[in-house]
Each structure stands twice: as C-alpha cells, then as structure tokens.
Tab-separated table of C-alpha atoms in Angstrom:
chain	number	residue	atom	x	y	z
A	110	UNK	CA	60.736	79.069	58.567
A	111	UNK	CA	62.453	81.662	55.668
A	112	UNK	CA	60.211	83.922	54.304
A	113	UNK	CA	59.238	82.573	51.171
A	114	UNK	CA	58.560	79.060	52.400
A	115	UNK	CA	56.158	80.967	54.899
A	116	UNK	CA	54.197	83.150	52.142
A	117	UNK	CA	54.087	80.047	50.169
A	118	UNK	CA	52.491	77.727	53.342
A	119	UNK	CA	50.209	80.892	53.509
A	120	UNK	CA	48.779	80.462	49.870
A	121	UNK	CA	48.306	76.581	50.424
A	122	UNK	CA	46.791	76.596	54.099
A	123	UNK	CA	44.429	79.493	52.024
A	124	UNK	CA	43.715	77.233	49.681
A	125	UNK	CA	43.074	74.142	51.932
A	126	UNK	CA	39.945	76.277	53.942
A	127	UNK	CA	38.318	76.090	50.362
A	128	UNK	CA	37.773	72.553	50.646
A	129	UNK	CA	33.932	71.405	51.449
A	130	UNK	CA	33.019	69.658	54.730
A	131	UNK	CA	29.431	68.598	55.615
A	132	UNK	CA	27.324	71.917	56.647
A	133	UNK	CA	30.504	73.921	55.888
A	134	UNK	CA	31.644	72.846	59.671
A	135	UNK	CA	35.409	73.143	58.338
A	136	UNK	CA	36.572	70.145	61.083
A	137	UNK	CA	40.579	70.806	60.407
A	138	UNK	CA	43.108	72.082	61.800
A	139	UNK	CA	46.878	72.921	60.500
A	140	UNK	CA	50.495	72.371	62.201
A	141	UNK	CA	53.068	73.868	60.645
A	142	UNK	CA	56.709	72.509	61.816
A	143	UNK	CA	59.487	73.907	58.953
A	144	UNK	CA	58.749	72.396	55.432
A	145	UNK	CA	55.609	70.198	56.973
A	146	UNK	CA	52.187	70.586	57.423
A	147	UNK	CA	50.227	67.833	59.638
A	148	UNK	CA	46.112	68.345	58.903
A	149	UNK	CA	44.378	67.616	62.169
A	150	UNK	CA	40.660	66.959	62.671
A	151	UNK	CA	39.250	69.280	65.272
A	152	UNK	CA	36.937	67.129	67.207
A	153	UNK	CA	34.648	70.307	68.103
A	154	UNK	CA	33.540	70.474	64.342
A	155	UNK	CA	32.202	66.689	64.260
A	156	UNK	CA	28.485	66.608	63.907
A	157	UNK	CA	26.990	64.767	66.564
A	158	UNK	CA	24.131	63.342	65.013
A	159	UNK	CA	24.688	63.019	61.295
A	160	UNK	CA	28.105	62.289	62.176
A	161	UNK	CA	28.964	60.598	65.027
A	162	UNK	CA	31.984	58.743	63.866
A	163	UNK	CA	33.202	61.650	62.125
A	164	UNK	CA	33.673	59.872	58.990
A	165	UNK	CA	32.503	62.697	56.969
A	166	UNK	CA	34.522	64.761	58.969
A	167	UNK	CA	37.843	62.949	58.103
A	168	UNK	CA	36.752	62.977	54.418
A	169	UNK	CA	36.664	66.346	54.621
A	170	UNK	CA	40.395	66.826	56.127
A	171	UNK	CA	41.450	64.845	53.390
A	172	UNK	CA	39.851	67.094	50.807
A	173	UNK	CA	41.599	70.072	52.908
A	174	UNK	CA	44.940	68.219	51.810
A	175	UNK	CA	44.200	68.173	48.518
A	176	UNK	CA	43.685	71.247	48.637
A	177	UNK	CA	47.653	71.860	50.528
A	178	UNK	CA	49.139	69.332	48.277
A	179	UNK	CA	47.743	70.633	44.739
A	180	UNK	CA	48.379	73.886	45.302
A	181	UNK	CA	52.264	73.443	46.407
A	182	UNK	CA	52.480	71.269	43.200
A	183	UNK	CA	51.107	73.734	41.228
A	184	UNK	CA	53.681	76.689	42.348
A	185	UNK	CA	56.305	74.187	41.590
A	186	UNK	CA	56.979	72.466	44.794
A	187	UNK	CA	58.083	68.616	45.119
A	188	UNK	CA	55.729	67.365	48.247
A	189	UNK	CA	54.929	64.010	49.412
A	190	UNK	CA	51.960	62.787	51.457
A	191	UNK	CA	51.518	60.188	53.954
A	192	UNK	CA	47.942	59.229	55.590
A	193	UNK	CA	48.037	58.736	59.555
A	194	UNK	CA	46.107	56.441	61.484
A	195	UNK	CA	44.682	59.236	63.433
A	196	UNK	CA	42.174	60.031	65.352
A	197	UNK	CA	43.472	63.511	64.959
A	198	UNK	CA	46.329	63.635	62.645
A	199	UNK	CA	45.229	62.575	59.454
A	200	UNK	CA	48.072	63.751	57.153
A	201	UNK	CA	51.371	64.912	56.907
A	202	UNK	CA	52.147	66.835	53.783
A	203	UNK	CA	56.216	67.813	53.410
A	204	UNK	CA	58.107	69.587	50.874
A	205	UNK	CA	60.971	68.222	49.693
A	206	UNK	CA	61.964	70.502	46.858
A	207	UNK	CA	61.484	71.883	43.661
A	208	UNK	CA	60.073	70.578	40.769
A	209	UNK	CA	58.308	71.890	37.348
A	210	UNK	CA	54.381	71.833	37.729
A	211	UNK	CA	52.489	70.086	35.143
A	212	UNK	CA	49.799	71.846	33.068
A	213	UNK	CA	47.307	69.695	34.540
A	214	UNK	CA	48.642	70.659	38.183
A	215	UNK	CA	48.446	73.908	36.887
A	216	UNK	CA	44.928	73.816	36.524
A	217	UNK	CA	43.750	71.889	39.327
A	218	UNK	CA	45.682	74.624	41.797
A	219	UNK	CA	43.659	77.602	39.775
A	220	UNK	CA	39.896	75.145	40.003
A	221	UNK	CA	40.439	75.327	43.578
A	222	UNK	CA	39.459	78.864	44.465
A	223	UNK	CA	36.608	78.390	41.656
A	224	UNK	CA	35.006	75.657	43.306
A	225	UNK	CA	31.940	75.247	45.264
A	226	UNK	CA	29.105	73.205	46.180
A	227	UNK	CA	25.970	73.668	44.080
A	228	UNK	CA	22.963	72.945	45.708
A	229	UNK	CA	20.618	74.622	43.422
A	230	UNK	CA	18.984	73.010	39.960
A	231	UNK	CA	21.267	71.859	37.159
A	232	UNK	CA	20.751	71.830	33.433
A	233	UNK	CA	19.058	68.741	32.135
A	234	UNK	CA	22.193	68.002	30.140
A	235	UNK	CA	23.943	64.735	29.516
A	236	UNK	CA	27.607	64.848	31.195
A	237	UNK	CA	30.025	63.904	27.844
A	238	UNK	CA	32.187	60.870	27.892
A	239	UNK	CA	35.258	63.386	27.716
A	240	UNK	CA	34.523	64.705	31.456
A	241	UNK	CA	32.975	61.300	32.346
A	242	UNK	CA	36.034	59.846	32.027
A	243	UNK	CA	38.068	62.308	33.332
A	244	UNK	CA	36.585	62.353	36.298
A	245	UNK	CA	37.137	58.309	36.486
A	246	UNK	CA	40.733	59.021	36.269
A	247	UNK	CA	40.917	61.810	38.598
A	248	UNK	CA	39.713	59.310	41.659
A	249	UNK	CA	41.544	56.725	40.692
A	250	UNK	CA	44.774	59.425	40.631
A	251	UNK	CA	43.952	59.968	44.187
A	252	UNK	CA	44.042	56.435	45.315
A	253	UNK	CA	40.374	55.709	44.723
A	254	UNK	CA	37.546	54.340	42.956
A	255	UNK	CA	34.602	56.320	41.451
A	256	UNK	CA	31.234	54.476	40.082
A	257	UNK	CA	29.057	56.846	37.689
A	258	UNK	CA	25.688	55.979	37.632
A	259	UNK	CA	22.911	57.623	35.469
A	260	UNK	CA	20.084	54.960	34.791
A	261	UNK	CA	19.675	51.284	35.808
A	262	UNK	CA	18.431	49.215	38.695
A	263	UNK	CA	21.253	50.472	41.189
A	264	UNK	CA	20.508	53.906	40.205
A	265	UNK	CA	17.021	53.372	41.215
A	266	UNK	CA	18.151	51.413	44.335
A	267	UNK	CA	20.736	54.326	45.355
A	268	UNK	CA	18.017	56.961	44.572
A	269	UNK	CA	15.980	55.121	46.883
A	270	UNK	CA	17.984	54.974	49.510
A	271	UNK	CA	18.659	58.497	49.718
A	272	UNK	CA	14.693	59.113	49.408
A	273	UNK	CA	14.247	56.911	52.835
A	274	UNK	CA	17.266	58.730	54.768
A	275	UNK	CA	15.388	61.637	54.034
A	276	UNK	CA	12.454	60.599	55.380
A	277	UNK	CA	13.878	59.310	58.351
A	278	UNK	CA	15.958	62.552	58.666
A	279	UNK	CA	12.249	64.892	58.835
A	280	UNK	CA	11.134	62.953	61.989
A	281	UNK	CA	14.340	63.213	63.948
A	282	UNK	CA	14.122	66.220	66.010
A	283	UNK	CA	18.011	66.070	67.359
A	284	UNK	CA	18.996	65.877	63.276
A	285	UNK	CA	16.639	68.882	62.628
A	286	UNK	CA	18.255	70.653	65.350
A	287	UNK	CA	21.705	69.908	64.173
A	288	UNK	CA	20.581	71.308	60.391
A	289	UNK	CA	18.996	74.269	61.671
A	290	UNK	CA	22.349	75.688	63.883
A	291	UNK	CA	24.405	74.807	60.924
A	292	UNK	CA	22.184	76.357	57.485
A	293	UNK	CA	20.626	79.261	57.013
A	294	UNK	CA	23.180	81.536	58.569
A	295	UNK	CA	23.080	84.814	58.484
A	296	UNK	CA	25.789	87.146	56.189
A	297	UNK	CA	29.226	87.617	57.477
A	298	UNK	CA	29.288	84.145	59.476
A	299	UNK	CA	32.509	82.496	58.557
A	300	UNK	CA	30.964	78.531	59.001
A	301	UNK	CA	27.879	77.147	58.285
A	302	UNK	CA	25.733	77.146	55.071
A	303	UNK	CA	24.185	80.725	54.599
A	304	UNK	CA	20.648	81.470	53.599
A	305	UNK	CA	22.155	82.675	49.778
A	306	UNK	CA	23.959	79.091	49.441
A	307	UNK	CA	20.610	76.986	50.091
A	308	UNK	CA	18.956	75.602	47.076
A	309	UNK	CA	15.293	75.599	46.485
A	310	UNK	CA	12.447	73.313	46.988
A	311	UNK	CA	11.655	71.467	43.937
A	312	UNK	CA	8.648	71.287	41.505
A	313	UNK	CA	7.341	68.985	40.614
A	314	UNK	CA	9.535	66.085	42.861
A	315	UNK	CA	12.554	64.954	40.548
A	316	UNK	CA	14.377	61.333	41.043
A	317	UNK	CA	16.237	63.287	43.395
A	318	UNK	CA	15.888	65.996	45.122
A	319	UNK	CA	18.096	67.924	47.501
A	320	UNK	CA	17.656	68.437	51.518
A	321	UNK	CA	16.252	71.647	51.640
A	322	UNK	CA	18.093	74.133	54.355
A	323	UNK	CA	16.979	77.073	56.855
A	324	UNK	CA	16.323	79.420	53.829
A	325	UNK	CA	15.321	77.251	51.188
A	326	UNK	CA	11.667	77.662	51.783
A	327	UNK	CA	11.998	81.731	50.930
A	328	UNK	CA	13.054	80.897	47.864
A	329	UNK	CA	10.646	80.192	44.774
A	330	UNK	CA	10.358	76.519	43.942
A	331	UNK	CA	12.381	75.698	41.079
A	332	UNK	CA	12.751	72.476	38.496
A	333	UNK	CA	15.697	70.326	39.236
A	334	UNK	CA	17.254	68.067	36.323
A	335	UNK	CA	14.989	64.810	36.449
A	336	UNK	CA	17.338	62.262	36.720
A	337	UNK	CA	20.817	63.675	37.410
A	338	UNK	CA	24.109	61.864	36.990
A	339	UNK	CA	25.202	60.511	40.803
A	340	UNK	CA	29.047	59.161	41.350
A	341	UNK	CA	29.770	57.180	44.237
A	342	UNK	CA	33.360	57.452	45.557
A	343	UNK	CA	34.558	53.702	47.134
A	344	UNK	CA	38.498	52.360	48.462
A	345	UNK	CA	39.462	49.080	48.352
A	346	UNK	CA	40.054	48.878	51.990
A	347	UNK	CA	37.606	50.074	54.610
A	348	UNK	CA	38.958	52.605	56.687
A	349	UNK	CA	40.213	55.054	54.810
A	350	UNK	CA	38.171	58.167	54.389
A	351	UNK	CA	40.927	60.571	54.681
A	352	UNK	CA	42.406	58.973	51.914
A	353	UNK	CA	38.762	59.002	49.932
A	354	UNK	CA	38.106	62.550	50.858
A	355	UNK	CA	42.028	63.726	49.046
A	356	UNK	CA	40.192	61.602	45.792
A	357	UNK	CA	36.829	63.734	45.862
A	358	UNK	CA	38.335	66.735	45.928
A	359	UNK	CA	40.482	65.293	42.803
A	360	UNK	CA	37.324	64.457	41.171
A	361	UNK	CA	35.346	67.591	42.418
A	362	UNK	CA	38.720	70.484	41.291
A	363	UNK	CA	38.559	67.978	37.684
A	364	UNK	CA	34.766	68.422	37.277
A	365	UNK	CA	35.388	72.038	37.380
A	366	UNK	CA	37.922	72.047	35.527
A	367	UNK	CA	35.501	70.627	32.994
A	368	UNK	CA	32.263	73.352	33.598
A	369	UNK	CA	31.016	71.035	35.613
A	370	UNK	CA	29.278	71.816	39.435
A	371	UNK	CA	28.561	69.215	42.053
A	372	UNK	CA	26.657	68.520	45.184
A	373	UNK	CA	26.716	66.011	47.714
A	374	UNK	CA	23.741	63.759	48.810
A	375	UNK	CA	24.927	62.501	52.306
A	376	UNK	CA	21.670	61.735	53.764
A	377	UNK	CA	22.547	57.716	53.053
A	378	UNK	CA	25.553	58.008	54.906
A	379	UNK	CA	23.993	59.962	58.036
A	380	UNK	CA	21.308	57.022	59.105
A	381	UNK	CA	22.808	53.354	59.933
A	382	UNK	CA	20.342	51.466	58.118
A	383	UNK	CA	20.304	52.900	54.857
A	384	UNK	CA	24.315	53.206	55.008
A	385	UNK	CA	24.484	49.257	55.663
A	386	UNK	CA	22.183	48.993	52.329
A	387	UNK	CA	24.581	51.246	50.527
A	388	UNK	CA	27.480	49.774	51.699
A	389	UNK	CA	25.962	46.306	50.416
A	390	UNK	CA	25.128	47.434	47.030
A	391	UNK	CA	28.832	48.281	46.180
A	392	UNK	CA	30.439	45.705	48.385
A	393	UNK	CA	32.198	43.917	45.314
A	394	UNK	CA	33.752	47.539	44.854
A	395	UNK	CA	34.893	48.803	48.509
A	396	UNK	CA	33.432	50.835	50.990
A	397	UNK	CA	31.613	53.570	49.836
A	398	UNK	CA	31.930	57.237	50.894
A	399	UNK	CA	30.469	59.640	49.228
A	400	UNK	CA	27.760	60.176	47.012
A	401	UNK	CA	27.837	62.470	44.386
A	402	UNK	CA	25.744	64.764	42.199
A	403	UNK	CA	27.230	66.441	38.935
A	404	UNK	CA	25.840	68.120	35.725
A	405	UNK	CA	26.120	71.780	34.584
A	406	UNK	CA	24.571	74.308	36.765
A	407	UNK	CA	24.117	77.991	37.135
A	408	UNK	CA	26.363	80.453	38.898
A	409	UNK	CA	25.985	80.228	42.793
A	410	UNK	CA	27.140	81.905	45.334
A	411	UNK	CA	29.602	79.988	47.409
A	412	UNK	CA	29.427	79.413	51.571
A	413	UNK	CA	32.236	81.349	53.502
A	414	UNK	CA	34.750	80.386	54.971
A	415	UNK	CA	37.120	80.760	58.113
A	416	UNK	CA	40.735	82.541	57.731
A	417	UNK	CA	43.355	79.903	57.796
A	418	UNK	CA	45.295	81.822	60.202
A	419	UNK	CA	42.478	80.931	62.842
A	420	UNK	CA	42.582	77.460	61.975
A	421	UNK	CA	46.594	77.310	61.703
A	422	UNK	CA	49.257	76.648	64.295
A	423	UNK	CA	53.158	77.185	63.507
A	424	UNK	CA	55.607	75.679	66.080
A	425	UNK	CA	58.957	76.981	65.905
A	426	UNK	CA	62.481	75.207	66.675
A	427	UNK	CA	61.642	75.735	70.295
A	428	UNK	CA	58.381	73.803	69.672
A	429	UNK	CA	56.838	77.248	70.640
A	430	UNK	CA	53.266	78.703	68.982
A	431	UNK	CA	54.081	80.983	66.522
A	432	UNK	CA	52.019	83.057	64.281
A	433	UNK	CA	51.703	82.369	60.667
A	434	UNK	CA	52.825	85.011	58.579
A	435	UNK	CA	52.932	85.724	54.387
C-alpha cells in the first residue's frame, strides 16, 4: 500500500470509529488488503441480552461504512460498496479511482466528526419541511426508507411501545446488568457511554422519555420536548440491517448537516414482543430498524471512542499483519 493511499485509509478508518453503535460497544472491525477495506463485526462487542442476534450490532457496522465510504468520496475518491451476507463480513468498500467530490459529499465527510448522539432534552421546536425532507431523501439515498412521525394514532402506538419495553427492561436484572457495565463509565474509557454523555431524568414525564443511564440520576431533572419528532428507518427486504445502518448514518450526518441532533430509542427493538408489534405496525413498509428521535438540542458532550488502529488490521501481499500507518 503507497503512502498516500495509506494516510488516506487512515483518515477514513478515523472517521468510521465515529459512527454510533448501541452503548457505544463499537462491534467492528477493519481489513485492509491494497485499495479495499472489508468492515467485520466483532462478535465480542454483541450485547447479549438487548442484542442477541446482533442486529443492532450489524446496523452499526453499516453506519461505520458510511462513515469509510463518505469520507473517501469526500477527498475525491471513486469507491464502490457491496453488502456481504456475513455473519462477519458485512462490507467491502474499494477504491477504484479518482473522481471530483460533490458539495453535498463535501459536507456530509465534514458532519461526520461533528456528530453525536444527544441524549439530553431538545428544544420544543417544530423540525421545518426543508430538513424534513431532506432527511427523507438522505435514507432513501442510502437504499432505505424513513417514516417521520410527529402526531397521530401510530405515533401514539409507537410511543407506546417504547413505554412497555421500558417497563419490561426495569424488571430484567440480566438487561440491568448489561446497562450498568456499558453507561456510566468513568473518564478516559475509550467504549461505553460515560457519566458526562447520559441525559437526565425528566420532569414532569414527556410522551417520551429517554432510558436513563449509570449517571443520569446525579444529574438535575430536566424538561424534555413533549412530543418530539420520531423517524423510523425500514428496507424493503428483511434482512438487511447492514444495509439500514449505511442509511441512518445518511440520515443522522444530513440532520446535522441541518442543526439538527438525534437520539435513538431502541428499547422496542431489545424485547421480542414489543419488536413483533413494531414490526406489524409498519409491515406494509418493510422491516423496521431503528427508531429515531430528532429536534434541535443543546451542545453535548460526545462518548469516546477507540483508536482505529486498535480496531484495524492491514494484510500485506504476503497476506501478513501489518500495521496501519498515516
């Protein structure tokens, strides 16, 4: 691998660690073979519990190789991208030469380093139609669907759904174990959602209000927007959350883009029964993924991360290990 192709690899694989994962577990891996990059899942970083099948875990590779793939577009490099059946290689990014980067690519590459997940309250302030429907078009750019949903019956159905998971959640003692090794980590860990990144309990109870953390409860209780706006990510196929996860993190780069923050309400997808109900209420859509919260919030302090030199393997011609360099 020449020199510049290996600084350049070094500024994308940097760039792919950014992307969120469920309790900032980070459950990829990197192989770098010349002008490729294969993203792996790492099996070790699957949560047990809320996780078993490790779907959020592939959704989060693929929002790792959005990450890759944006950011090589955006320094002017022609790439394509080709979803794997897995279990562990999920993607294989290449580049194939040069190209001239779009403005838009442009400014997707520069949101990625500015994003983060906010857990904390957002303003009570209508998302415009502008963003709205930019974000539409940003999931459907990345070979998905995305539902917005701010008032109506399945808004109150979704809402309750996450409400019971919740619920269920506080009397599982294995899931409360889980949470607690993952959040409220200490500073200088390099995984896991610190005590600074938790948001705080809410007063008095909105629509929806999110899982408090290890940490939240030393933090004063704050008002959260009443009745924020929630997008659901879907695919036409079931199957394919690597390929969902590389559309939110299209959706979640073009909501900042916009001055817009976003958390993610996964306790639906975490317990069987109310993921079967979800999965029913947008079964004339797809398969539903994620679930989404976005409005305008407040600066927040993002979780950290792990170098992506730990998390990186380069095989040379020799199909050696080599170290990643740039």
């Amino acid at each position: 691998m020449t020199a510049p192709m290996a600084d350049g690899f070094a500024r994308a694989l940097a760039a792919a660690v950014k992307a969120p994962s469920p309790h900032n577990t980070q459950p990829w891996r990197f192989e770098v073979r010349g002008s490729r990059i294969d993203v792996l899942l790492d099996p070790e970083r699957v949560l047990p519990v809320s996780d078993p099948g490790a779907r959020q875990a592939r959704l989060a590779c693929g929002a790792a190789a959005f990450n890759l793939v944006t950011t090589l577009r955006g320094e002017g490099r022609r790439v394509s991208v080709r979803f794997l059946p897995g279990p562990r290689r999920l993607v294989t990014v290449e580049v194939l030469g040069r190209h001239e980067p779009t403005e838009a690519e442009r400014r997707l590459a520069a949101a990625v380093h500015a994003r983060h997940t906010n857990r904390r309250p957002f303003q009570d302030r209508p998302v415009p139609e502008r963003a709205r429907s930019a974000l539409v078009a940003a999931a459907r750019d990345g070979g998905a669907d995305l539902h917005l949903l701010d008032r109506g019956a399945r808004y109150d159905a979704v809402a309750a759904l996450v409400r019971r998971a919740e619920r269920l959640q506080e009397t599982d003692e294995r899931y409360l174990g889980e949470t607690r090794r993952w959040t409220g980590r200490p500073r200088g860990e390099t995984s896991g959602v610190p005590a600074a990144a938790a948001g705080p309990p809410a007063s008095p109870a909105p629509a929806l209000a999110l899982r408090e953390f290890a940490g939240s409860q030393d933090l004063p209780a704050r008002e959260y927007e009443q009745q924020p706006l929630l997008g659901v990510v879907t695919t036409r196929h079931p199957g394919q959350d690597t390929r969902a996860g590389f559309a939110v993190e299209r959706v979640l780069l073009t909501a900042t883009v916009h001055g817009l923050s976003a958390s993610f309400l996964s306790q639906p997808f975490e317990v069987p029964g109310p993921r079967a109900e979800l999965a029913a209420l947008f079964r004339r859509e797809g398969e539903p993924h994620t679930l989404l919260r976005l409005g305008f919030g407040f600066t927040t302090p993002g979780a950290p991360r792990r170098p992506a030199d730990e998390v990186t393997t380069v095989v040379g011609e020799s199909g050696r290990a080599e170290g990643l360099h740039g």
